[in-house]
Every structure is written in structure tokens, then in C-alpha cells.
PDB file of C-alpha atoms in Angstrom:
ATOM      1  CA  UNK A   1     176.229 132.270 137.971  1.00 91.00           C
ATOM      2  CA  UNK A   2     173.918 129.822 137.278  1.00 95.00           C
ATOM      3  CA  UNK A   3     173.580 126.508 139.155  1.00 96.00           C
ATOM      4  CA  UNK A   4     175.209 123.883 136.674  1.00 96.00           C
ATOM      5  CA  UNK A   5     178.108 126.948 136.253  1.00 97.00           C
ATOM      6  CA  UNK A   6     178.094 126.449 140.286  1.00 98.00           C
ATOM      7  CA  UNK A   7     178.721 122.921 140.252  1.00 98.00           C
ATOM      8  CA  UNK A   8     180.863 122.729 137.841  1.00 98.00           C
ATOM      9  CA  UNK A   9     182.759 125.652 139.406  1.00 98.00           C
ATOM     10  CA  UNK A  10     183.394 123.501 142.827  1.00 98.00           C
ATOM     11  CA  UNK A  11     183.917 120.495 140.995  1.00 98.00           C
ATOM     12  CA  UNK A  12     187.298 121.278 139.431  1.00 98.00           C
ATOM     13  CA  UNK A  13     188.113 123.608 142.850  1.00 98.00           C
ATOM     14  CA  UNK A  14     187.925 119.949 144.516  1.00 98.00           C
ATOM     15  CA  UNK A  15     188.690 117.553 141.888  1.00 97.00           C
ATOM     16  CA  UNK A  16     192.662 117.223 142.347  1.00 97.00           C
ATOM     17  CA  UNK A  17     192.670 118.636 145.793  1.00 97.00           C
ATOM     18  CA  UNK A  18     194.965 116.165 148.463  1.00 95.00           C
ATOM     19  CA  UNK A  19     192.930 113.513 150.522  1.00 96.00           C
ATOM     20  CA  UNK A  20     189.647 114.117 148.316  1.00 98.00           C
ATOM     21  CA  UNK A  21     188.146 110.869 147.182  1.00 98.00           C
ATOM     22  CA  UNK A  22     185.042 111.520 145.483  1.00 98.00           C
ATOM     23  CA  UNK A  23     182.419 114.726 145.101  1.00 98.00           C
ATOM     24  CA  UNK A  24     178.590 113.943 144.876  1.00 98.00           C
ATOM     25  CA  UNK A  25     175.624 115.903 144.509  1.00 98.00           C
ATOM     26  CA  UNK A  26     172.633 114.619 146.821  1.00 94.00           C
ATOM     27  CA  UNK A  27     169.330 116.285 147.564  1.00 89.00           C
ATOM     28  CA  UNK A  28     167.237 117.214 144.965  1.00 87.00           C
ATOM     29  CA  UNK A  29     169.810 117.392 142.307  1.00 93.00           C
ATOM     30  CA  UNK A  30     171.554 113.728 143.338  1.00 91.00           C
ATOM     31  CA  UNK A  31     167.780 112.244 142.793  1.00 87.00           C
ATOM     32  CA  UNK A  32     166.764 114.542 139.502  1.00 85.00           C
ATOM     33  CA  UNK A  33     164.158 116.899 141.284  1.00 83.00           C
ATOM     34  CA  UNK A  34     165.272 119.882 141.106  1.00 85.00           C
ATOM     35  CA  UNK A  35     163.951 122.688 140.328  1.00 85.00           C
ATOM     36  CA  UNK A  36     164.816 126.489 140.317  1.00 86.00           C
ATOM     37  CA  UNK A  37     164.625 126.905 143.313  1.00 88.00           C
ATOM     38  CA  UNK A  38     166.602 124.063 145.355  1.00 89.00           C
ATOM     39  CA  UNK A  39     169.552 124.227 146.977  1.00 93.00           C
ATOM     40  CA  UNK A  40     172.849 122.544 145.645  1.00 97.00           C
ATOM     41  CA  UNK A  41     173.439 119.517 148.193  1.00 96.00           C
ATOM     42  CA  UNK A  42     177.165 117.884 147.920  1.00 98.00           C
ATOM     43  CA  UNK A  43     178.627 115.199 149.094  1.00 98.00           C
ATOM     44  CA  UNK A  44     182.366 115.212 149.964  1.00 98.00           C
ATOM     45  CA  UNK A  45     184.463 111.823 150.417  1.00 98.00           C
ATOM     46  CA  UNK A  46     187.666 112.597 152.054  1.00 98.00           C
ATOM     47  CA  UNK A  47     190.338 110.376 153.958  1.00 95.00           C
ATOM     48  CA  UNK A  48     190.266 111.984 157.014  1.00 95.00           C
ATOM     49  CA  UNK A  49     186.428 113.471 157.004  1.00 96.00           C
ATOM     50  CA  UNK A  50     185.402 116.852 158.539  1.00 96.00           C
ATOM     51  CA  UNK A  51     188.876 118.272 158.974  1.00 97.00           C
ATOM     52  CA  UNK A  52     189.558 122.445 159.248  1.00 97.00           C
ATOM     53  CA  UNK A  53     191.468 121.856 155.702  1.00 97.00           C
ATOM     54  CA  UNK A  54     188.921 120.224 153.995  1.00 98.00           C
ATOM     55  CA  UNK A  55     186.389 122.930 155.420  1.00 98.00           C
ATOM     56  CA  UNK A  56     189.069 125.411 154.076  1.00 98.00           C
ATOM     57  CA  UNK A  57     189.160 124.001 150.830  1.00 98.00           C
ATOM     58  CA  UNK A  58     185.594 124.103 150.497  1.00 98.00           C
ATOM     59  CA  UNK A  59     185.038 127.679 151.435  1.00 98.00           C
ATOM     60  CA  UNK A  60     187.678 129.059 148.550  1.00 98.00           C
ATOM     61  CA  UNK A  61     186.025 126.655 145.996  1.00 98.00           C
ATOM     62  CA  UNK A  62     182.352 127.934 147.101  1.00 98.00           C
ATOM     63  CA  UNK A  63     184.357 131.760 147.226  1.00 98.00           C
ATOM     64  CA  UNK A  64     185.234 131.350 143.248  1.00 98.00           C
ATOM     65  CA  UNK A  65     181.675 131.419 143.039  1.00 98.00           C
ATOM     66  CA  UNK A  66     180.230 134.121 144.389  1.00 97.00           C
ATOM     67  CA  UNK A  67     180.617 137.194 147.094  1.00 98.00           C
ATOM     68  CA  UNK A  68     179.631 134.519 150.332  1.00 98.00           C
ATOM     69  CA  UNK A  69     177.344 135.726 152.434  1.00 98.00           C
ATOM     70  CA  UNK A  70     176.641 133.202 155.143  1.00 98.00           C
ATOM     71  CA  UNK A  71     178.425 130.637 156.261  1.00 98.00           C
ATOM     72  CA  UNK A  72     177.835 128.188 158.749  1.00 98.00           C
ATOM     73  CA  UNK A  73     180.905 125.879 159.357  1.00 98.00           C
ATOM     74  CA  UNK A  74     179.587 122.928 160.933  1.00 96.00           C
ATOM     75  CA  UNK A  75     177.861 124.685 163.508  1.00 94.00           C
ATOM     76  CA  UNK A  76     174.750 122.274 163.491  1.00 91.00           C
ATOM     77  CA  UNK A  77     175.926 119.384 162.583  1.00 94.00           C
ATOM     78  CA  UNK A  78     179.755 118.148 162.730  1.00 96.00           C
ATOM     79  CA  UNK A  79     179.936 117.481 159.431  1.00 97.00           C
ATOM     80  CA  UNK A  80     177.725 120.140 157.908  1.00 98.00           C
ATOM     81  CA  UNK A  81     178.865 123.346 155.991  1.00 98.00           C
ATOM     82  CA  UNK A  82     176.123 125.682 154.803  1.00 98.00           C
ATOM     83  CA  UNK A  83     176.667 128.827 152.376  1.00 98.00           C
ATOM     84  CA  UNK A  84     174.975 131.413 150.629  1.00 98.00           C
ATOM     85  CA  UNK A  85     176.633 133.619 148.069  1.00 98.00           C
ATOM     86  CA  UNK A  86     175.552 136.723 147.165  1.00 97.00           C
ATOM     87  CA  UNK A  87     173.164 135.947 144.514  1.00 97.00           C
ATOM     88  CA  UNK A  88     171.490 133.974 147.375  1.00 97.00           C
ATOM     89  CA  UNK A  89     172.783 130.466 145.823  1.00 97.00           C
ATOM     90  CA  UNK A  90     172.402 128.407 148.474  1.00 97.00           C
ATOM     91  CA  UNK A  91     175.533 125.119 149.436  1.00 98.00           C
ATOM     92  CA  UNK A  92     175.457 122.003 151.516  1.00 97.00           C
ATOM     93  CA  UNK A  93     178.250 119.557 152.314  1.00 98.00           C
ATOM     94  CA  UNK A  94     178.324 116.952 153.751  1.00 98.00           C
ATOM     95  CA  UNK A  95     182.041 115.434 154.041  1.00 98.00           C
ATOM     96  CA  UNK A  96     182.240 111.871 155.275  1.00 98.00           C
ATOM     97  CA  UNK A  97     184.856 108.857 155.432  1.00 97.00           C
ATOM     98  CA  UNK A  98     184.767 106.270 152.260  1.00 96.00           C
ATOM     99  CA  UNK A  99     183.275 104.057 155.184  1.00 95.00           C
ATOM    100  CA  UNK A 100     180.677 106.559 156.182  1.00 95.00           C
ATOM    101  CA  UNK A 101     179.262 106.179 152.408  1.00 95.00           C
ATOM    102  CA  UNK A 102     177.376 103.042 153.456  1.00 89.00           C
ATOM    103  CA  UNK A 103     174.088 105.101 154.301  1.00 86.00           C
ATOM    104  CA  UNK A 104     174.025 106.323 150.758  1.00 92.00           C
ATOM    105  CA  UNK A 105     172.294 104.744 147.827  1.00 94.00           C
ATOM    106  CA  UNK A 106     172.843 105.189 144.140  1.00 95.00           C
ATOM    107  CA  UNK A 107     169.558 106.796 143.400  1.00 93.00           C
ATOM    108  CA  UNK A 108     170.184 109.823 145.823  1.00 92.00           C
ATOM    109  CA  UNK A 109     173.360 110.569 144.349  1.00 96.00           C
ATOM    110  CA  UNK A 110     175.217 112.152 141.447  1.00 98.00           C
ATOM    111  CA  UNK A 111     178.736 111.626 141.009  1.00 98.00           C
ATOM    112  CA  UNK A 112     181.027 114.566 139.940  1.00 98.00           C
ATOM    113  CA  UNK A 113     184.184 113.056 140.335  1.00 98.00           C
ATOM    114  CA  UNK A 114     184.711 109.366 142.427  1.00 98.00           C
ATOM    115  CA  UNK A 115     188.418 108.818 142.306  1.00 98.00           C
ATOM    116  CA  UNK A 116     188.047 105.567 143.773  1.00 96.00           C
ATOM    117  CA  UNK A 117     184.878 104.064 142.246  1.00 97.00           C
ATOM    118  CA  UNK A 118     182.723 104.110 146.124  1.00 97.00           C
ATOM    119  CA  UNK A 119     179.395 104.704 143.551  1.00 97.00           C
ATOM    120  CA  UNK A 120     179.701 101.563 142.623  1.00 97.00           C
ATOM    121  CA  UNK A 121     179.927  99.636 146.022  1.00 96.00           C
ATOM    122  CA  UNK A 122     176.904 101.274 147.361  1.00 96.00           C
ATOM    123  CA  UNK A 123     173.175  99.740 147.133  1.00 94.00           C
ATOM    124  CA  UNK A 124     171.646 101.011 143.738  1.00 93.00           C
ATOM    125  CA  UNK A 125     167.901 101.683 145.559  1.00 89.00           C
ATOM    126  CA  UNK A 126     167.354 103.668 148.892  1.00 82.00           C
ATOM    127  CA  UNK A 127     165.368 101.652 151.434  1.00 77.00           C
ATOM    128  CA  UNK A 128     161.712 103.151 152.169  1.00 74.00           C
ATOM    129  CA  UNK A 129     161.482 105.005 155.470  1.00 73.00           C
ATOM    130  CA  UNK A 130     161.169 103.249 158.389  1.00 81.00           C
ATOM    131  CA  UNK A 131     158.500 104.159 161.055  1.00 85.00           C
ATOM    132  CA  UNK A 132     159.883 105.161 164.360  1.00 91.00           C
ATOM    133  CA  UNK A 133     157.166 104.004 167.074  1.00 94.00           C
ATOM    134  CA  UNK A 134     159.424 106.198 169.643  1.00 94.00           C
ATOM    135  CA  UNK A 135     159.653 109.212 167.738  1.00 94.00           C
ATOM    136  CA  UNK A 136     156.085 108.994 166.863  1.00 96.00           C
ATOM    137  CA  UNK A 137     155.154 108.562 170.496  1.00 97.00           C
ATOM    138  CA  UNK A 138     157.262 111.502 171.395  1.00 97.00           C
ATOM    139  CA  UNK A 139     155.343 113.789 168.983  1.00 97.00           C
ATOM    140  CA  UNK A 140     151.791 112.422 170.512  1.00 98.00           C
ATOM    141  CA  UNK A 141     152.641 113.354 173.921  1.00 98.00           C
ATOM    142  CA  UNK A 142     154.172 116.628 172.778  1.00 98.00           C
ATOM    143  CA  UNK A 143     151.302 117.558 170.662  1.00 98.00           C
ATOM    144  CA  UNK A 144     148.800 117.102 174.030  1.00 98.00           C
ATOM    145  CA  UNK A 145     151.335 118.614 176.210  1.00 98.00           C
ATOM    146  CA  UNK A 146     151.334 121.900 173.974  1.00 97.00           C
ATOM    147  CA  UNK A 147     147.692 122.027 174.132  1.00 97.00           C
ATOM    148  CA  UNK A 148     147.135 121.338 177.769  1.00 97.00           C
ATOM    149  CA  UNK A 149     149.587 124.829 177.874  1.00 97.00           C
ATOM    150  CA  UNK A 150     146.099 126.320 176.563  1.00 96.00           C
ATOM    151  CA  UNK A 151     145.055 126.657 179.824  1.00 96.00           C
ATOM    152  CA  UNK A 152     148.081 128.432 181.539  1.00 95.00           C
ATOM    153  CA  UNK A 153     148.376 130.787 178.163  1.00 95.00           C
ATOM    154  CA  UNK A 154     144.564 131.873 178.583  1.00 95.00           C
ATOM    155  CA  UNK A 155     144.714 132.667 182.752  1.00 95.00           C
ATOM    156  CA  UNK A 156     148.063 134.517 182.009  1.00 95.00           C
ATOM    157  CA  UNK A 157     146.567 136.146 178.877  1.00 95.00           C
ATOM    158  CA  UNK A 158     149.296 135.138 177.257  1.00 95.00           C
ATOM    159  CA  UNK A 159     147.770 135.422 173.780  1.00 95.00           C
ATOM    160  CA  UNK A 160     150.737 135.902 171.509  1.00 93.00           C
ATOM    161  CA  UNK A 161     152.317 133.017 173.513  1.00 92.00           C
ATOM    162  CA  UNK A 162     148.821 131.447 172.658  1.00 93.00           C
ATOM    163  CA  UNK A 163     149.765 132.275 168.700  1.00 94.00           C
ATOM    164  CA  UNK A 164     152.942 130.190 169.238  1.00 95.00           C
ATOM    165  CA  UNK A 165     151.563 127.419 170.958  1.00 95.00           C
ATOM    166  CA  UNK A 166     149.388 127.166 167.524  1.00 96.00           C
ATOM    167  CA  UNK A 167     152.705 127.159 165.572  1.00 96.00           C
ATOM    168  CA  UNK A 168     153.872 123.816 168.071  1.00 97.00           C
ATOM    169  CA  UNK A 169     150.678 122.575 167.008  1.00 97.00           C
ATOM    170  CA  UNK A 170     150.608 122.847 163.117  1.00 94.00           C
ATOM    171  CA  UNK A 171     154.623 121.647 162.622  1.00 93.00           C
ATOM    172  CA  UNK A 172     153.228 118.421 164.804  1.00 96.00           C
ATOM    173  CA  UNK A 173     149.860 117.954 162.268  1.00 95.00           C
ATOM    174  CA  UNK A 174     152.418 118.549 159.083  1.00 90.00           C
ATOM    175  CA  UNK A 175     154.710 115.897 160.356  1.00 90.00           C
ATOM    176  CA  UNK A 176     151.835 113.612 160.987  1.00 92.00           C
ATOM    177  CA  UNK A 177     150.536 114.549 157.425  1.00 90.00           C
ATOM    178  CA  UNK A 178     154.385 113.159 155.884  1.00 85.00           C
ATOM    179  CA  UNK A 179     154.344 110.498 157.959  1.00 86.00           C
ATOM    180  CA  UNK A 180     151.094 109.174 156.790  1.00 86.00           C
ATOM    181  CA  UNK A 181     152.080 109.650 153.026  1.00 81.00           C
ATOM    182  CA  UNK A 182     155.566 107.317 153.582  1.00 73.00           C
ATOM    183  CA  UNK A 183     156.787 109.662 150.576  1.00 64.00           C
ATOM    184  CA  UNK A 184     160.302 108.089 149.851  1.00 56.00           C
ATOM    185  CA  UNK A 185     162.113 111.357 148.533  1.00 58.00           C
ATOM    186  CA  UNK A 186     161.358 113.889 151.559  1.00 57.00           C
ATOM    187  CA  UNK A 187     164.122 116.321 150.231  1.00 56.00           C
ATOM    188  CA  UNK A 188     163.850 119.324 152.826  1.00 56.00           C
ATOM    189  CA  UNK A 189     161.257 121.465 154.665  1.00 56.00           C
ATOM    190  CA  UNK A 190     160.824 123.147 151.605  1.00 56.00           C
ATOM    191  CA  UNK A 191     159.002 120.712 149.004  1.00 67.00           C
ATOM    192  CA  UNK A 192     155.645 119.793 151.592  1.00 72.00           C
ATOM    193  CA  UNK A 193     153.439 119.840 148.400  1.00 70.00           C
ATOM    194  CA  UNK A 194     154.994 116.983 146.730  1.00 70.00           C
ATOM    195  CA  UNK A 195     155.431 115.111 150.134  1.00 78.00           C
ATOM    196  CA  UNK A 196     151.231 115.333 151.362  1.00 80.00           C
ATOM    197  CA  UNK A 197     147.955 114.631 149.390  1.00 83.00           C
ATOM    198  CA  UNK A 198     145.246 116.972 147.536  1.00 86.00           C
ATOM    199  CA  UNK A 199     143.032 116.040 151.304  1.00 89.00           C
ATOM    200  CA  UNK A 200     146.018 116.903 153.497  1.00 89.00           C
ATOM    201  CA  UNK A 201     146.531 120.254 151.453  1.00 90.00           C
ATOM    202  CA  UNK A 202     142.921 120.879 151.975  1.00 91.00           C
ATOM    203  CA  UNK A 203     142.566 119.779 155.867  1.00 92.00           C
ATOM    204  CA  UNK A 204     145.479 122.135 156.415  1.00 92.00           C
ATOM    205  CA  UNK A 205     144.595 125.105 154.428  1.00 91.00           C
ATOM    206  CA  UNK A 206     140.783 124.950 155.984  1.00 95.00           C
ATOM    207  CA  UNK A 207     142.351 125.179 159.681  1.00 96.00           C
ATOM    208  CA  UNK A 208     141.886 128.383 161.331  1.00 95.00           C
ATOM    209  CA  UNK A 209     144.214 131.718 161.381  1.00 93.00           C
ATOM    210  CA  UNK A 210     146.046 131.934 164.890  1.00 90.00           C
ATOM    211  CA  UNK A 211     145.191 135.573 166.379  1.00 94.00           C
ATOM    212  CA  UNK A 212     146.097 136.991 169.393  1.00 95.00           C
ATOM    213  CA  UNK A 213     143.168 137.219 171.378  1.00 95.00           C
ATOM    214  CA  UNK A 214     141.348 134.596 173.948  1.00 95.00           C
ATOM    215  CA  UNK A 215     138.209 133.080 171.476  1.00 95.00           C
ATOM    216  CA  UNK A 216     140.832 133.064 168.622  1.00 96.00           C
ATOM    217  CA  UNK A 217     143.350 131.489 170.533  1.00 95.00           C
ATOM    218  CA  UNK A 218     141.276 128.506 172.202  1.00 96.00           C
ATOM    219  CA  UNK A 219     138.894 127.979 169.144  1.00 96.00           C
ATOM    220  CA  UNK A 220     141.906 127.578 166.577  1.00 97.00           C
ATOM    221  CA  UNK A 221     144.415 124.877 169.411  1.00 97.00           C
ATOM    222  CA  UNK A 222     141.030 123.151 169.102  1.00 97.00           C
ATOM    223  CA  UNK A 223     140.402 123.086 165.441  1.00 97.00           C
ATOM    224  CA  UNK A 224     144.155 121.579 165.908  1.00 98.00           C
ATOM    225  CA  UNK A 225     143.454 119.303 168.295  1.00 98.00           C
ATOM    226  CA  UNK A 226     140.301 117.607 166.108  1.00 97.00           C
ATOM    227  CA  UNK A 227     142.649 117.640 162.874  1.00 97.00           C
ATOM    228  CA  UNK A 228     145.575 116.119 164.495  1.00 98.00           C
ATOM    229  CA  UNK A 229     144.385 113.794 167.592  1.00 98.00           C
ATOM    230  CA  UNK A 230     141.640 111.535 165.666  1.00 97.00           C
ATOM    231  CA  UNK A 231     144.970 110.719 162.531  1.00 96.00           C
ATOM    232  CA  UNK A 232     147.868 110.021 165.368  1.00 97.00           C
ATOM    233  CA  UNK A 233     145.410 107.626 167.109  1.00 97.00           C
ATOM    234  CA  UNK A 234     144.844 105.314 164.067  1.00 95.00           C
ATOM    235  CA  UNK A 235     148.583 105.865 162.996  1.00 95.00           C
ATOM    236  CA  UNK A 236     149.376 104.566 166.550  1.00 96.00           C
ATOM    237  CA  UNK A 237     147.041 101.542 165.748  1.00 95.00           C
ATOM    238  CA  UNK A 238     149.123 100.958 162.982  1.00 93.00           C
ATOM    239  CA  UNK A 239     152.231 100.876 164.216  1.00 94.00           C
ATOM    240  CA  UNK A 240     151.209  98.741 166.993  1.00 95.00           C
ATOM    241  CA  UNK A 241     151.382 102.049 169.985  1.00 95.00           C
ATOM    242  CA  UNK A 242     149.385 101.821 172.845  1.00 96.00           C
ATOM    243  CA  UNK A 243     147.673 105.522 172.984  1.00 97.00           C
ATOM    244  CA  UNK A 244     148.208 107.595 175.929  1.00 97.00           C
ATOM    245  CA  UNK A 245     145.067 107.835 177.419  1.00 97.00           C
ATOM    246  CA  UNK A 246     145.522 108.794 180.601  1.00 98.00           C
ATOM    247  CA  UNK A 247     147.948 112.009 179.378  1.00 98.00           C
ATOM    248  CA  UNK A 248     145.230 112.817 177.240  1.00 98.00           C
ATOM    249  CA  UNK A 249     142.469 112.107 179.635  1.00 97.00           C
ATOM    250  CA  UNK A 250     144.043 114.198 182.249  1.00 98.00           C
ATOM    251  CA  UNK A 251     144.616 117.142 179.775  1.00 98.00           C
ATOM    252  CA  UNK A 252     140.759 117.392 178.652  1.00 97.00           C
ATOM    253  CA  UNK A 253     139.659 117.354 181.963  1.00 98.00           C
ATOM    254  CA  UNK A 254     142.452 120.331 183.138  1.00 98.00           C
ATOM    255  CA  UNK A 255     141.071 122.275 179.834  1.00 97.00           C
ATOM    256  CA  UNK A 256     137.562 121.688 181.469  1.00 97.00           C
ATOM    257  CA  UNK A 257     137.900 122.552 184.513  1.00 97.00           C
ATOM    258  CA  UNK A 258     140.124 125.803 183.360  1.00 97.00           C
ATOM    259  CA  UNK A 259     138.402 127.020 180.243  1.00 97.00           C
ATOM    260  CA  UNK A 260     135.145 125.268 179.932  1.00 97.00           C
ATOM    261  CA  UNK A 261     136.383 123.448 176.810  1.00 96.00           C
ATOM    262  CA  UNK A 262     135.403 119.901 175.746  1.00 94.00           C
ATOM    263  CA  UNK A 263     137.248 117.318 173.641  1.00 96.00           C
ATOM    264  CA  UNK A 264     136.647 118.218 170.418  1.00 94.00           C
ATOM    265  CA  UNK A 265     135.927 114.860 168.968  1.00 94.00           C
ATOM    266  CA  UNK A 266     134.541 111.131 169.666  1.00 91.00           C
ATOM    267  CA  UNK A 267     136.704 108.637 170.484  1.00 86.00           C
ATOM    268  CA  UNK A 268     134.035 105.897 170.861  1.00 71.00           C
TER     269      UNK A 268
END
């Protein structure tokens, strides 16, 4: 079954169903970027929101298309169903109250049915993303407290732990990377090269392989550490964050004293 067979499938499943307001498609398919390989992101406006009957209704309408393989009934998030059929067609709903709709914009959505006439009421343009000087903090201090780990995974030997650590490391640089680019449709995990430049593609693809052994696994957290640390600092100028130096500070000199390493760039 192909995916406009999908939708169109789930849309008449839903359309007359009791206590259903209005279906949308969001995601990449709400905006118009999808491609071949996106998921199928819905939106489901109901009176009483995530019920067990709504949930219920949703699995036989996703069930007339396809053997389903996985399914995850709100499991994550409250309101969250995912599925995968057999073909490896991949669902997401999201099932709010009409009054929930607020967050939504027109330009992330595509109505299928809208009983109601909620498209209407909400803003035509999503509002750019707004940065979060916590968050951003959070991911700072996380970033150093992963590497200052460098020391405990090398006196342990701990060199596949050491491989992970890198992992920490890279998901912290690649948010850093979207955060710089303010790219205003994100869409999931999945679409990084539309969301980073040509330079952050290269940076990242020139950073070292994580291996499992002691020169491998200090050399490459400290590849990471020049990449990353030099960007969050003037991103923290920006948004106005006062850098912690002393965490930092404290975390070079540990490394030092632990594994003869230096701080890998100038901060003069």
C-alpha cells in the first residue's frame, strides 16, 4: 500500500467515527516535505482526547492497512500512538482536545477531514524556535561532565564504555550544530542534512572514529571537546549565559592530573 492509499485508508476509518472532530496530517507531510521515506504523522481532534476508544479506533483503522507489527500505545508520551505495519509503513498520532489545537499552526498541518472548521482558528505561520538558555546550559555542563568521565573510563580501562562516552559527546555537538542553524522545520532525528550547513557536515564527518582502545579513546573525546566547547561558548555569548568556568576549569585540570591531557583549545 502506498502512502497516499495509507492516508486515505485511515481517513474514511476515522471520518464518521463518534467524538472525532477533525484528522490532520503534521510532520513532513502537514508542511509538504516529504519524501519516500518519512513517516505518516496525524493529528487526531477528539472531544474527550487520548481515551482507550479512540486508541481502539485508531489501531483497526491503521489494521485495514497493513499486517501491524509494532505498536506502541502511548507508552512515551500520553498522547502518542506509534505503528509499523508490515511493509514497515511507519504511523504517528497525536490525539488532542479542540483546545489543545492552539500549539498548532496552519503551515504544519494538512487537513483530512475538520468537522468543525479548528484549521481555520489557528495562526496561519508557526513561530521560529525559541532559544532555551536553560536547556542550553544543561547540555554545556553535560557535555563537560561526559568528558571529565574520560578519566574514570581510562583507569578502569573501560574502553567500550570510553566508545559510548564518544556517542554522549557527538548527539551534544549535533544538537549544538541545529541549534546554531535556527532551522524552522526540524521534522525528526531523521532529516539532520537539511537541518545543518555544508561546514557543519564537514566539521562532523572530519571528527575521529571512536575505537575501543586507550589512544583512540582519549584522542577522539578530545577532537570532541575542540569541535564542540569553542561553538557552545560563543552560543552562550549570544544568548546572554554566563559560561561555566569553574566546571570546566576543574575538569581540565582532573584530565591533567589523571591522563596527562591538556585543553585542547585557547580560550584567550
Amino acid at each position: 500500500m502506498t502512502h497516499n492509499e495509507t492516508i486515505r485508508t485511515i481517513t474514511e476509518a476515522t471520518r464518521n467515527a463518534p467524538g472525532v472532530k477533525a484528522l490532520f496530517l503534521s510532520g513532513s507531510y502537514g508542511n509538504g516535505m516529504a519524501d519516500a521515506y518519512s513517516d505518516i504523522d496525524f493529528v487526531i481532534v477528539t472531544e474527550d482526547g487520548a481515551t482507550d476508544s479512540i486508541a481502539a479506533l485508531w489501531k483497526e483503522a491503521v489494521g485495514k492497512t497493513g499486517n501491524i507489527v509494532l505498536w506502541w500505545d502511548r507508552t512515551t508520551v500520553p498522547v502518542l500512538i506509534n505503528a509499523i505495519t508490515a511493509d514497515w509503513t511507519r504511523t504517528d498520532l497525536i490525539i488532542l482536545k479542540p483546545e489543545q489545537m492552539r500549539a498548532h499552526a496552519q503551515d504544519t498541518l494538512k487537513p483530512l477531514f475538520d468537522h468543525d472548521g479548528i484549521y481555520s482558528t489557528l495562526p496561519q505561520t508557526t513561530l521560529p524556535p525559541i532559544p532555551n538558555p536553560a536547556r542550553f546550559l544543561y547540555q554545556v555542563e553535560e557535555f563537560i561532565r561526559v568528558l571529565g568521565l574520560l578519566h574514570l573510563a581510562a583507569g578502569r580501562e573501560e574502553y567500550i564504555n570510553g566508545v559510548l562516552g564518544v556517542f554522549h559527546l557527538r548527539n551534544k555537538l549535533v544538537e549544538l550544530l541545529i541549534a546554531e542553524t535556527n532551522a524552522p522545520n526540524r521534522g525528526g532525528v531523521l532529516h539532520l542534512n537539511r537541518l545543518i550547513t555544508d561546514e557543519q557536515k564537514a566539521l562532523m564527518i572530519g571528527l575521529p572514529p571512536a575505537l575501543p582502545d586507550r589512544d583512540s579513546m582519549i584522542s577522539t573525546h578530545l577532537a570532541y571537546a575542540a569541535a564542540y566547547l569553542p561553538r557552545a561558548r560563543q552560543r552562550a555569548k549570544v544568548l546572554g549565559i554566563d559560561w561555566p568556568e569553574q566546571f570546566e576549569a576543574a575538569t581540565w585540570q582532573k584530565l591533567k592530573e589523571t591522563i596527562g591531557v591538556e585543553r585542547p583549545y585557547d580560550i584567550s
